[in-house]
CSV table of C-alpha atoms in Angstrom, one decimal:
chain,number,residue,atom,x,y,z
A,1,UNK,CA,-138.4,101.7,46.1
A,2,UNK,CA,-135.4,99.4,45.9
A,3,UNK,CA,-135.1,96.5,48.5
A,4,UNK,CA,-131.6,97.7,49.7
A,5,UNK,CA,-133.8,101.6,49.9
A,6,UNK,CA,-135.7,99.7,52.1
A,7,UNK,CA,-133.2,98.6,54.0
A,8,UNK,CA,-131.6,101.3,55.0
A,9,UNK,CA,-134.5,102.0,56.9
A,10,UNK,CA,-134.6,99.1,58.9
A,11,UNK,CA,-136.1,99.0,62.7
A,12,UNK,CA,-137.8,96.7,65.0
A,13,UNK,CA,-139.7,93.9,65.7
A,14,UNK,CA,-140.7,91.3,68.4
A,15,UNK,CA,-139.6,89.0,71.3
A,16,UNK,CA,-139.4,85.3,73.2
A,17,UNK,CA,-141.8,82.6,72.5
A,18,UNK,CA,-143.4,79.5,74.2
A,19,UNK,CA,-144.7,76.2,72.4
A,20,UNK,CA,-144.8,75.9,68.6
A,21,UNK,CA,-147.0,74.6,66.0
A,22,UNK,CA,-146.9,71.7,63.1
A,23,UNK,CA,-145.2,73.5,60.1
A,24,UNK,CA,-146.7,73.7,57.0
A,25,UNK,CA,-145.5,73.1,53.7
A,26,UNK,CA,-142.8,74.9,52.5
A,27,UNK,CA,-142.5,76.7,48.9
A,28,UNK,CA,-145.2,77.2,46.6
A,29,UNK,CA,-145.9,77.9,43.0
A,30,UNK,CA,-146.6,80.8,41.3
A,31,UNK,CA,-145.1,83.6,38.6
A,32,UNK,CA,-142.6,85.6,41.0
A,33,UNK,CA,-143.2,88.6,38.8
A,34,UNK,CA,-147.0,89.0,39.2
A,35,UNK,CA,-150.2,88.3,42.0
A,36,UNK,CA,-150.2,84.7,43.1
A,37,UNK,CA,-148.8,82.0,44.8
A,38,UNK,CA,-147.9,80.8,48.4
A,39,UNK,CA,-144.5,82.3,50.4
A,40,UNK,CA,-143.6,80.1,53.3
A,41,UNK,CA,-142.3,82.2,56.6
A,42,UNK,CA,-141.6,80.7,60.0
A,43,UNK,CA,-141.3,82.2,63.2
A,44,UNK,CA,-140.8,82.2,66.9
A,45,UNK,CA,-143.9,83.6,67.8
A,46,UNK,CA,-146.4,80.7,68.7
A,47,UNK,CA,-148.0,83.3,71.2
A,48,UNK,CA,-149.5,85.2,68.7
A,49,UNK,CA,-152.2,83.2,66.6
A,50,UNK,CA,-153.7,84.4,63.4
A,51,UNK,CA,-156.1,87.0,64.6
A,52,UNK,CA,-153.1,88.9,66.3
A,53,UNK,CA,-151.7,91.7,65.4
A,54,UNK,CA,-148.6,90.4,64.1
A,55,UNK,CA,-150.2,87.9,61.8
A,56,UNK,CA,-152.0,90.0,60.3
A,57,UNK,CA,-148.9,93.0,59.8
A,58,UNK,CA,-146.9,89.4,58.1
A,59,UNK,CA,-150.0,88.5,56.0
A,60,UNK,CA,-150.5,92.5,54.6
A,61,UNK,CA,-146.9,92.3,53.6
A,62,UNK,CA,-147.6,89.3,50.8
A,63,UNK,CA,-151.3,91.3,50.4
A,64,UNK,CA,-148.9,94.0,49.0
A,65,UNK,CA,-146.6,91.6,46.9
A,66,UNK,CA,-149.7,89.7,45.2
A,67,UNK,CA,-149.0,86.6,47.3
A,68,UNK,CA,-150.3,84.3,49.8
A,69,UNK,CA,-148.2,84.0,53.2
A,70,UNK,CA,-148.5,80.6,54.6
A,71,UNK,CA,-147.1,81.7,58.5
A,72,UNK,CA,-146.1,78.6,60.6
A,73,UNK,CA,-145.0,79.8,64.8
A,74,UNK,CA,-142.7,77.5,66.8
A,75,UNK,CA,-141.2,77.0,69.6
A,76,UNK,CA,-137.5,79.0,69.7
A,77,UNK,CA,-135.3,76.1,70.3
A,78,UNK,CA,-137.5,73.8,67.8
A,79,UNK,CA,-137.4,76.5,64.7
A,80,UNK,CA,-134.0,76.1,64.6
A,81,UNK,CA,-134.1,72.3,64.7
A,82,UNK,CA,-137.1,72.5,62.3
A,83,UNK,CA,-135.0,74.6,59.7
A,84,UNK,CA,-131.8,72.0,59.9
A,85,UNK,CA,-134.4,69.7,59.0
A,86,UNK,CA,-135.8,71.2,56.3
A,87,UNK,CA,-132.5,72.0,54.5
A,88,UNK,CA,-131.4,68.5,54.8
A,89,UNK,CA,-134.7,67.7,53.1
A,90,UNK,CA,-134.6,70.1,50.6
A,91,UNK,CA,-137.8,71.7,52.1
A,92,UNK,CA,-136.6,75.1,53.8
A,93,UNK,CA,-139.3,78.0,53.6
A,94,UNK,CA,-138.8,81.5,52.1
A,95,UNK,CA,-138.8,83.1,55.2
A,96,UNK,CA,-137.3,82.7,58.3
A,97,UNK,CA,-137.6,85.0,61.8
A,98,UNK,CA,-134.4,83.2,63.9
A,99,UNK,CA,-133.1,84.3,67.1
A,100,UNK,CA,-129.8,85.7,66.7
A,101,UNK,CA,-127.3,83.4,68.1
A,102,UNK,CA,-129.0,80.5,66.1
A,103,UNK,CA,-127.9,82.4,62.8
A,104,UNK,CA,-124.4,81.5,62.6
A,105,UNK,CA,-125.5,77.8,63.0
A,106,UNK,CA,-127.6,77.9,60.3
A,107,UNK,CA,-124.8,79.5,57.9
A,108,UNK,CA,-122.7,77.2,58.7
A,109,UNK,CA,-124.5,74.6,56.6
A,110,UNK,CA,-124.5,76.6,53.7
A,111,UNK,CA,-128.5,76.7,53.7
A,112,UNK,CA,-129.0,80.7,54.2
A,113,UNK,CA,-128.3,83.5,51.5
A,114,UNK,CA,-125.8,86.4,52.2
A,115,UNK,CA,-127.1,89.7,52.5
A,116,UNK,CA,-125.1,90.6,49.7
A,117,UNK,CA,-126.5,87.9,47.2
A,118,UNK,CA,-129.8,89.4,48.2
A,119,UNK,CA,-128.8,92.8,46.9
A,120,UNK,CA,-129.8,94.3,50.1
A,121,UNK,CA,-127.6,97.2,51.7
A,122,UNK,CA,-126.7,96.6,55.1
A,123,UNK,CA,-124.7,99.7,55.6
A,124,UNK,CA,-127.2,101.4,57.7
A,125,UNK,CA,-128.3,99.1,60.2
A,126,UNK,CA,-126.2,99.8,63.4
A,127,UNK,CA,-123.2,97.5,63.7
A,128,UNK,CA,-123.2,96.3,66.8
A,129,UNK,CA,-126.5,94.5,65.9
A,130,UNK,CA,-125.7,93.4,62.6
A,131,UNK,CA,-122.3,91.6,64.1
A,132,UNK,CA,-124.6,88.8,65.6
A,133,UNK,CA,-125.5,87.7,61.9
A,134,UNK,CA,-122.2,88.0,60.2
A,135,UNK,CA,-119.5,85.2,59.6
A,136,UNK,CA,-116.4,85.3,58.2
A,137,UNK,CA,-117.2,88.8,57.0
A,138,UNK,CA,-121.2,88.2,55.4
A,139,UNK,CA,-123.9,89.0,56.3
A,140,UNK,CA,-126.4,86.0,56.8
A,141,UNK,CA,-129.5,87.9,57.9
A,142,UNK,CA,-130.6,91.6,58.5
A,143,UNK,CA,-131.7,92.3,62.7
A,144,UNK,CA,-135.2,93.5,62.9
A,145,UNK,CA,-134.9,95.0,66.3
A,146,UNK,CA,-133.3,94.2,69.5
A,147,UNK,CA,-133.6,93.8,73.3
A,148,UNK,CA,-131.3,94.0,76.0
A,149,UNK,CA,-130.7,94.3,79.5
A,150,UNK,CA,-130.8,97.1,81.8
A,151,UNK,CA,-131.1,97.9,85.8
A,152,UNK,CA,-134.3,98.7,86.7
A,153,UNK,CA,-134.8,100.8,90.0
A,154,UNK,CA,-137.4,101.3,92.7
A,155,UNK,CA,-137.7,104.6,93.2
A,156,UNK,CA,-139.5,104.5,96.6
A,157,UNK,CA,-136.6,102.0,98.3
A,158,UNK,CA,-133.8,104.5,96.6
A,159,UNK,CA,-135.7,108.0,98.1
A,160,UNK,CA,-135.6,106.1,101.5
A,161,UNK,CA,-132.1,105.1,100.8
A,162,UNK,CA,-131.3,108.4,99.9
A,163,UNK,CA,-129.7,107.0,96.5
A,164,UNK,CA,-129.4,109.2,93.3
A,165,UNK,CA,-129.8,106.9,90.3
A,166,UNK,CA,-128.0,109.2,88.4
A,167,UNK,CA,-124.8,108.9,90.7
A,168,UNK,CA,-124.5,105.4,89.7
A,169,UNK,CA,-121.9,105.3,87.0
A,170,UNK,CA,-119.6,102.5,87.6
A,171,UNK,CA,-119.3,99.1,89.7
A,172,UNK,CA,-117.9,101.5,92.7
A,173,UNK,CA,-120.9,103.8,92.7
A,174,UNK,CA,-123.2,100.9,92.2
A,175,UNK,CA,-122.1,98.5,95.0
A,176,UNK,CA,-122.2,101.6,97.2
A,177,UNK,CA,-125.9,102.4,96.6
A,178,UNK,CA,-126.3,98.6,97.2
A,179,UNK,CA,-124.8,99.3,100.5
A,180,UNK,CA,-127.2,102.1,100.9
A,181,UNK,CA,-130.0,100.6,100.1
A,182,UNK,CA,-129.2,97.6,102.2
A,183,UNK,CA,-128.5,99.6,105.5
A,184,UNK,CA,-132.0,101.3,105.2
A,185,UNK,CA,-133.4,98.1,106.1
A,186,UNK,CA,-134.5,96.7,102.4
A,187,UNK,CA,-133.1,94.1,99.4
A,188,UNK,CA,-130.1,95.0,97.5
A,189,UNK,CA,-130.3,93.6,93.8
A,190,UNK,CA,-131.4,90.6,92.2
A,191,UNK,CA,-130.6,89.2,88.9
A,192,UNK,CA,-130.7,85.5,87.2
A,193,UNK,CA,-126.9,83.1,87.9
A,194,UNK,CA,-129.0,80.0,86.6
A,195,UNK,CA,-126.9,77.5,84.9
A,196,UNK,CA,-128.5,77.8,81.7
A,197,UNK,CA,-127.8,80.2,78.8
A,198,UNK,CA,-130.2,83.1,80.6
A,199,UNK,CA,-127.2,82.7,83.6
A,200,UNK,CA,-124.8,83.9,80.4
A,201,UNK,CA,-126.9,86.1,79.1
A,202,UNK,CA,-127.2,88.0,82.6
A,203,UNK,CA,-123.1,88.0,83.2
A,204,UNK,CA,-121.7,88.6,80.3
A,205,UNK,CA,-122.5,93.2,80.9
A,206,UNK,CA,-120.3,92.3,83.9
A,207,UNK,CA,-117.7,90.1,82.2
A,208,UNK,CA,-117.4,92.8,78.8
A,209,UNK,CA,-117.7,95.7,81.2
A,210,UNK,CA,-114.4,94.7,82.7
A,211,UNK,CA,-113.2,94.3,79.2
A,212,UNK,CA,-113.0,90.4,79.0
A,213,UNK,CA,-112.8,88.5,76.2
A,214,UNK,CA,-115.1,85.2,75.7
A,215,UNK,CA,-111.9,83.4,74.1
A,216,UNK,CA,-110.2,83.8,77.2
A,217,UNK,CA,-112.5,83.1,80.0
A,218,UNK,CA,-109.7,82.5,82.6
A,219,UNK,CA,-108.4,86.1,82.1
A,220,UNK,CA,-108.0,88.5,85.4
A,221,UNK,CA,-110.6,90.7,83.6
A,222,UNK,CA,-112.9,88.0,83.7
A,223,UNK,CA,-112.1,87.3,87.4
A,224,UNK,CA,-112.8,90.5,88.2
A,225,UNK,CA,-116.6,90.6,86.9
A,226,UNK,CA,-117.5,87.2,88.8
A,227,UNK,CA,-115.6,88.3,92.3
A,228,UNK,CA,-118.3,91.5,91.6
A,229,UNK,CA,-121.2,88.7,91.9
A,230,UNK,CA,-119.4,86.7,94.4
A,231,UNK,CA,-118.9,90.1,96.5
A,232,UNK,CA,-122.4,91.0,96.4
A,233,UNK,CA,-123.5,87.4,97.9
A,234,UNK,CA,-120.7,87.5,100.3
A,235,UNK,CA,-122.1,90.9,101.5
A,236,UNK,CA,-125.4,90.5,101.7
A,237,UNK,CA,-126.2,92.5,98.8
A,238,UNK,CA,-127.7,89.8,96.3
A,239,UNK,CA,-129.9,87.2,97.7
A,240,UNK,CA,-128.7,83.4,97.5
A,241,UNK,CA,-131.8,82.3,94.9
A,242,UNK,CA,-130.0,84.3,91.9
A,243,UNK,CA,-128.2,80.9,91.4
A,244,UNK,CA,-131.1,79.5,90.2
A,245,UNK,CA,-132.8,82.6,89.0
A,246,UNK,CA,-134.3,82.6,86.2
A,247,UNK,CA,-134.9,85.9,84.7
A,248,UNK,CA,-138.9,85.7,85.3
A,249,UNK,CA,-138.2,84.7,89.0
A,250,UNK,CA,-135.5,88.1,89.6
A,251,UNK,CA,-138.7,89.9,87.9
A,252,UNK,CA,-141.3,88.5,90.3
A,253,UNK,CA,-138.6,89.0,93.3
A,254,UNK,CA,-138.7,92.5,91.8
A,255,UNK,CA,-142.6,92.7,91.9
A,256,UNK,CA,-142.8,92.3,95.6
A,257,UNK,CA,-141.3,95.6,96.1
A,258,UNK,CA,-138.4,94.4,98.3
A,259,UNK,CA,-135.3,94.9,96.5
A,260,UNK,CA,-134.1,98.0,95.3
A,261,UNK,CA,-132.7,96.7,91.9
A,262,UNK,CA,-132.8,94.2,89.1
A,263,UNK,CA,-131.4,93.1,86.0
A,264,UNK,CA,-133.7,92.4,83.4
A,265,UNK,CA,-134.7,93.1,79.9
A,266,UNK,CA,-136.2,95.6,77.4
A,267,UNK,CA,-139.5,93.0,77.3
A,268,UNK,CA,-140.5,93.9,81.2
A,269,UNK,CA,-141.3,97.7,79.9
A,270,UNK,CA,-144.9,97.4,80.4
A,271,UNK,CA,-145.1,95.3,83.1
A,272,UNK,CA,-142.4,97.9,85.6
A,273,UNK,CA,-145.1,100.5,84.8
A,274,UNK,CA,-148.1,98.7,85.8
A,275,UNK,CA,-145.8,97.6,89.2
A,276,UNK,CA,-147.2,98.9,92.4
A,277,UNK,CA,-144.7,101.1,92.8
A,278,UNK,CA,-142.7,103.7,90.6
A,279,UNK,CA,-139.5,102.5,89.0
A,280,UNK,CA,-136.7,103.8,86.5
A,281,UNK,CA,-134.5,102.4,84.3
A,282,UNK,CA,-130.5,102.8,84.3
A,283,UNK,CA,-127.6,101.1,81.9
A,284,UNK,CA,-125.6,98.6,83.2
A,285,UNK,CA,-122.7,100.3,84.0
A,286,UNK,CA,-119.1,99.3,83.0
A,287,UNK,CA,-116.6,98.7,85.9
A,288,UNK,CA,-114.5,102.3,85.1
A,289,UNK,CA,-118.0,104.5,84.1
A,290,UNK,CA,-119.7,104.4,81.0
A,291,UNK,CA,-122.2,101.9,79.9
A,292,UNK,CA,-121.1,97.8,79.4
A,293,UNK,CA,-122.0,96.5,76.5
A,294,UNK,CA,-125.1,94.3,77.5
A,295,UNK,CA,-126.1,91.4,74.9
A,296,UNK,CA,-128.8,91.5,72.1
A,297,UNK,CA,-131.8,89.6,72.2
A,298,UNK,CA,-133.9,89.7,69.0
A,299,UNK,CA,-134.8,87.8,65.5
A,300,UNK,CA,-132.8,88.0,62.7
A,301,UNK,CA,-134.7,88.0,58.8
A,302,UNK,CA,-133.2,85.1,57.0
A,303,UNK,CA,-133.2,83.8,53.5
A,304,UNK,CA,-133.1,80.6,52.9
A,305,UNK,CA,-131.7,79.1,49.6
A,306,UNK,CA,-134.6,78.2,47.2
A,307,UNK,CA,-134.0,75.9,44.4
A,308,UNK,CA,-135.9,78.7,41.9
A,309,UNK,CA,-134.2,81.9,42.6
A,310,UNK,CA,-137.0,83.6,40.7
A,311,UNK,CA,-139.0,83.5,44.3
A,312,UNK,CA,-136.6,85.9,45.5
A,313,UNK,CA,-137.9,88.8,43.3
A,314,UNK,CA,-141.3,88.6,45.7
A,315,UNK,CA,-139.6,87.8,48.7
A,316,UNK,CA,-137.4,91.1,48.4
A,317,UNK,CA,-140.9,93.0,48.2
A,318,UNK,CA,-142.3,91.1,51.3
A,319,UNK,CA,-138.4,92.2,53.1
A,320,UNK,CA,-139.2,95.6,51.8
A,321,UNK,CA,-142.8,95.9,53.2
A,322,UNK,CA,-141.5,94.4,56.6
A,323,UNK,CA,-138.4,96.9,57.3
A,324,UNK,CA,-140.2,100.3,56.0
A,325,UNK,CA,-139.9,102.8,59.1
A,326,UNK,CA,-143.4,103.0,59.7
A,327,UNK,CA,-143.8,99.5,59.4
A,328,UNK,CA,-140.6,99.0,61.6
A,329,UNK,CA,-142.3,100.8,64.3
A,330,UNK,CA,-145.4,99.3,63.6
A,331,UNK,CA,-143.9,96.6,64.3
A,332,UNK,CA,-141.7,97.7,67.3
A,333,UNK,CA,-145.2,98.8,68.9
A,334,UNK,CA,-147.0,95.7,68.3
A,335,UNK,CA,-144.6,93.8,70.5
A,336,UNK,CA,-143.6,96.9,72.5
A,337,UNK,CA,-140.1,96.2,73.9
A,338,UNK,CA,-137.8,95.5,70.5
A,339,UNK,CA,-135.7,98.7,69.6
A,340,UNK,CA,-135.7,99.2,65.5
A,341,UNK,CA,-131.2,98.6,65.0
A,342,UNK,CA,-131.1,101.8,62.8
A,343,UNK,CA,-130.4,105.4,63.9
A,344,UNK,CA,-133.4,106.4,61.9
A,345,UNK,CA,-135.6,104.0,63.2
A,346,UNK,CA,-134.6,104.7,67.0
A,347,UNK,CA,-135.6,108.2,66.3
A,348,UNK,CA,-138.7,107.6,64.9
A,349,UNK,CA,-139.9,105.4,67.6
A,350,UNK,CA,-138.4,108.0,70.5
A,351,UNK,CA,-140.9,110.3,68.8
A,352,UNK,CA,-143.5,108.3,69.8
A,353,UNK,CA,-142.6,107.3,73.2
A,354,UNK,CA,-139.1,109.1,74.4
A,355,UNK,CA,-140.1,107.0,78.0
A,356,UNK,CA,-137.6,104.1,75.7
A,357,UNK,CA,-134.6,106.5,75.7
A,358,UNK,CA,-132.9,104.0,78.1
A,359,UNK,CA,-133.0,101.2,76.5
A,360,UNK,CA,-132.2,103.1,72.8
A,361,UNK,CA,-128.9,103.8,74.6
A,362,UNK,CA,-128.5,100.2,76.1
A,363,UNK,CA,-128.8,98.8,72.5
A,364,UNK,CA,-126.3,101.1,70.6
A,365,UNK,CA,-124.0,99.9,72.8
A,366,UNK,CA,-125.1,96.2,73.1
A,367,UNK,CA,-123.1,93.1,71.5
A,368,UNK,CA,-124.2,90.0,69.6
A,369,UNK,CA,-123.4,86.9,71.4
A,370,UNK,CA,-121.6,85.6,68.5
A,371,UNK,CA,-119.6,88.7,67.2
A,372,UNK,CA,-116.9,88.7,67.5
A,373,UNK,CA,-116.3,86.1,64.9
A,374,UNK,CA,-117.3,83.2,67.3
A,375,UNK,CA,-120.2,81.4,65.4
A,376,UNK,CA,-120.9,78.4,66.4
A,377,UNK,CA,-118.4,78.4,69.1
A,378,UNK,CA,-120.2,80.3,71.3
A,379,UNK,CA,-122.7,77.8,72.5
A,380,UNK,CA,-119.3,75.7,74.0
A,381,UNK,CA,-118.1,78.5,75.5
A,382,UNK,CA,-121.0,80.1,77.0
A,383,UNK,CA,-121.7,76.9,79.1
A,384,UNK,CA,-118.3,76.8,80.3
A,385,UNK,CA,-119.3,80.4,81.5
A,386,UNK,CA,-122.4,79.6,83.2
A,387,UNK,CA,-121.0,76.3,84.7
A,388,UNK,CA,-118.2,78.7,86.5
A,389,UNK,CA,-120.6,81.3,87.5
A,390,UNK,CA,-122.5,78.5,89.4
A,391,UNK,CA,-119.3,77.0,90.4
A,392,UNK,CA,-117.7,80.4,91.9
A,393,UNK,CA,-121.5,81.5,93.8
A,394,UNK,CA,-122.5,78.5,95.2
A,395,UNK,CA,-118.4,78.1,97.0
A,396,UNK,CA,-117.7,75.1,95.4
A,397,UNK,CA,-114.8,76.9,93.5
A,398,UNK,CA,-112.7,79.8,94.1
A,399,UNK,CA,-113.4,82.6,91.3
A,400,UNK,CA,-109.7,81.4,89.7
A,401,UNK,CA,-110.5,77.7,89.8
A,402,UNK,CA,-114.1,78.2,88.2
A,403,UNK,CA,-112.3,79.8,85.2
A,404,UNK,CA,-109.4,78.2,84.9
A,405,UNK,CA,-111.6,75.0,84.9
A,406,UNK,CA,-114.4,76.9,82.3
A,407,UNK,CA,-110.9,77.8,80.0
A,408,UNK,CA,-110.0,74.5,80.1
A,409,UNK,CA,-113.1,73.2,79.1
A,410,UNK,CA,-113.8,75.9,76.3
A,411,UNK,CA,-110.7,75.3,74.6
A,412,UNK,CA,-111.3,71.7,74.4
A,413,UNK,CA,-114.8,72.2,73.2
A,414,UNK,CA,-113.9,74.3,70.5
A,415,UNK,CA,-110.6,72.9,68.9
């Protein structure tokens, strides 16, 4: 089988991560062509030690290609530092698992092979997902699965509230089943406004679903999606604490079986059906009907550039073993929540568990953070978000002035 073969099968793979590891050395020696040698691979997965599952699905891969994988976990935010690093030293290792918006950074230094010098054949992964790893028209790295955001419901607060689930289609229908739900006597919803990229990752369904644009944060559209948030506060709807939500606090909020709703992610599958109570699952809707494009969360499979370009024969085969569709699901199963970003994929893991039919629909129509073309702009830019969501909810600012002010200080940022 040809790598790009391979590729056109691509699905998913795993999640978040906590506290990292020393790396190891990077490189190794060894004839590309036959057994032997040491492939370096780094990822974001310090939760998993070398008895998990995982560890052992990356260490059967270089089984397969003859070789030795030397796997170092780290910390999200450090891996990315830890790379910089290592291209600056000339020490980079042959594989890299990188959380998406972090990929543009890395291109930007001119340390990561394009898709295309790879050989590999992108054409089949789904777009949406494979914008998050593209600038100025390449493809840097190849999404092996993704997570997003949905609503999830309690169904005991909505058959007491006598709310359909299915009649929520739009911010209208929505804010009316929070009234509802809310005049029966119980919490509306609850999602995470912190000021930290989690509080952008949580507003920016609402801000595309009214059709805004992140290079124009001041826009009406955008007004439009934080007077939503501001609305349900001012109502009663959404308690105070979802300015400094994080998105594990709206899920514990969620837990105590008091609220009706919450935003939150693919990665709380398992734990919303071991909940006290039964739940569901809806998309986010857009503001006119129709589901808003939520963000991806999700690793990206980077290349770095390797001084011999003879490794890359071997680490094509280890790329190849990784994105097969029954190791995709493999894979998607091990960490349970990431949703392979090909249509053959999606259907291959539905087959297995249709209960994830939700959230296949959330993703095909989720967004990279950075498509769009924004790159490394869209760190700047998303803080000037967060900072006027936090502005606007807490009444320090009027919904205008917070993004007039977050405009402002985008555009500055990034010129």
């Amino acid at each position: 089988m040809t790598t790009g073969a391979a590729l056109l099968c691509l699905a998913a793979v795993s999640a978040c991560s906590s506290d990292g590891d020393d790396n190891g050395d990077s490189g190794g020696s060894g004839d590309t062509t036959s057994a032997g040698g040491t492939y370096t691979w780094w990822d974001p997965y310090p939760q998993h030690d070398d008895s998990s599952d995982w560890a052992q699905r990356v260490a059967t891969c270089g089984d397969e290609a003859g070789v030795t994988i030397d796997r170092t976990p780290y910390d999200t935010t450090a891996l990315t530092n830890q790379a910089l690093l290592a291209a600056q030293e000339g020490t980079s290792p042959d594989f890299i698992l990188l959380d998406n918006p972090a990929v543009s950074t890395l291109a930007d230094t001119g340390m990561l092979t394009t898709m295309e010098e790879f050989g590999f054949d992108t054409s089949q992964i789904d777009e949406n997902l494979l914008a998050a790893g593209v600038v100025d028209g390449e493809a840097y790295g190849i999404p092996i699965g993704a997570n997003t955001l949905a609503i999830y419901y309690n169904q005991q607060i909505l058959d007491d509230a006598g709310v359909d689930p299915e009649s929520i289609t739009d911010w209208s229908s929505l804010t009316d089943a929070l009234d509802q739900v809310v005049s029966a006597g119980h919490k509306g919803i609850t999602f995470a406004a912190i000021g930290t990229e989690e509080g952008s990752f949580q507003f920016l369904p609402w801000f595309w679903g009214a059709g805004a644009d992140l290079r124009d944060l001041g826009s009406p559209e955008a007004a439009e999606a934080l007077e939503l948030w501001t609305g349900w506060l001012d109502a009663g709807y959404a308690p105070n604490s979802v300015i400094t939500n994080s998105q594990n606090t709206t899920w514990e909020e969620f837990l105590t079986g008091d609220f009706g709703f919450v935003v939150n992610g693919t990665w709380q599958v398992n734990s919303a059906a071991e909940a006290g109570f039964p739940t569901g699952v809806i998309p986010i809707p857009a503001q006119d009907g129709g589901g808003a494009p939520a963000p991806t969360g999700g690793e990206f499979i980077i290349a770095p550039v390797q001084e011999d370009a003879e490794r890359y024969e071997v680490t094509s085969q280890i790329v190849e073993c990784m994105t097969t569709p029954e190791g995709l699901v493999e894979t998607a199963n091990t960490f349970a929540y990431y949703i392979p970003p090909t249509a053959e994929g999606q259907e291959a893991l539905l087959e297995e568990n249709p209960d994830l039919e939700p959230w296949v629909e959330a993703v095909r129509s989720a967004k990279g953070r950075t498509s769009d073309d924004l790159g490394t702009d869209y760190p700047l830019i998303s803080e000037a978000m967060w900072t006027a969501v936090q502005n606007a909810l807490s009444g320090s600012m009027s919904v205008e002035e917070a993004l007039s002010q977050a405009q402002a200080d985008a555009q500055a940022a990034t010129e």
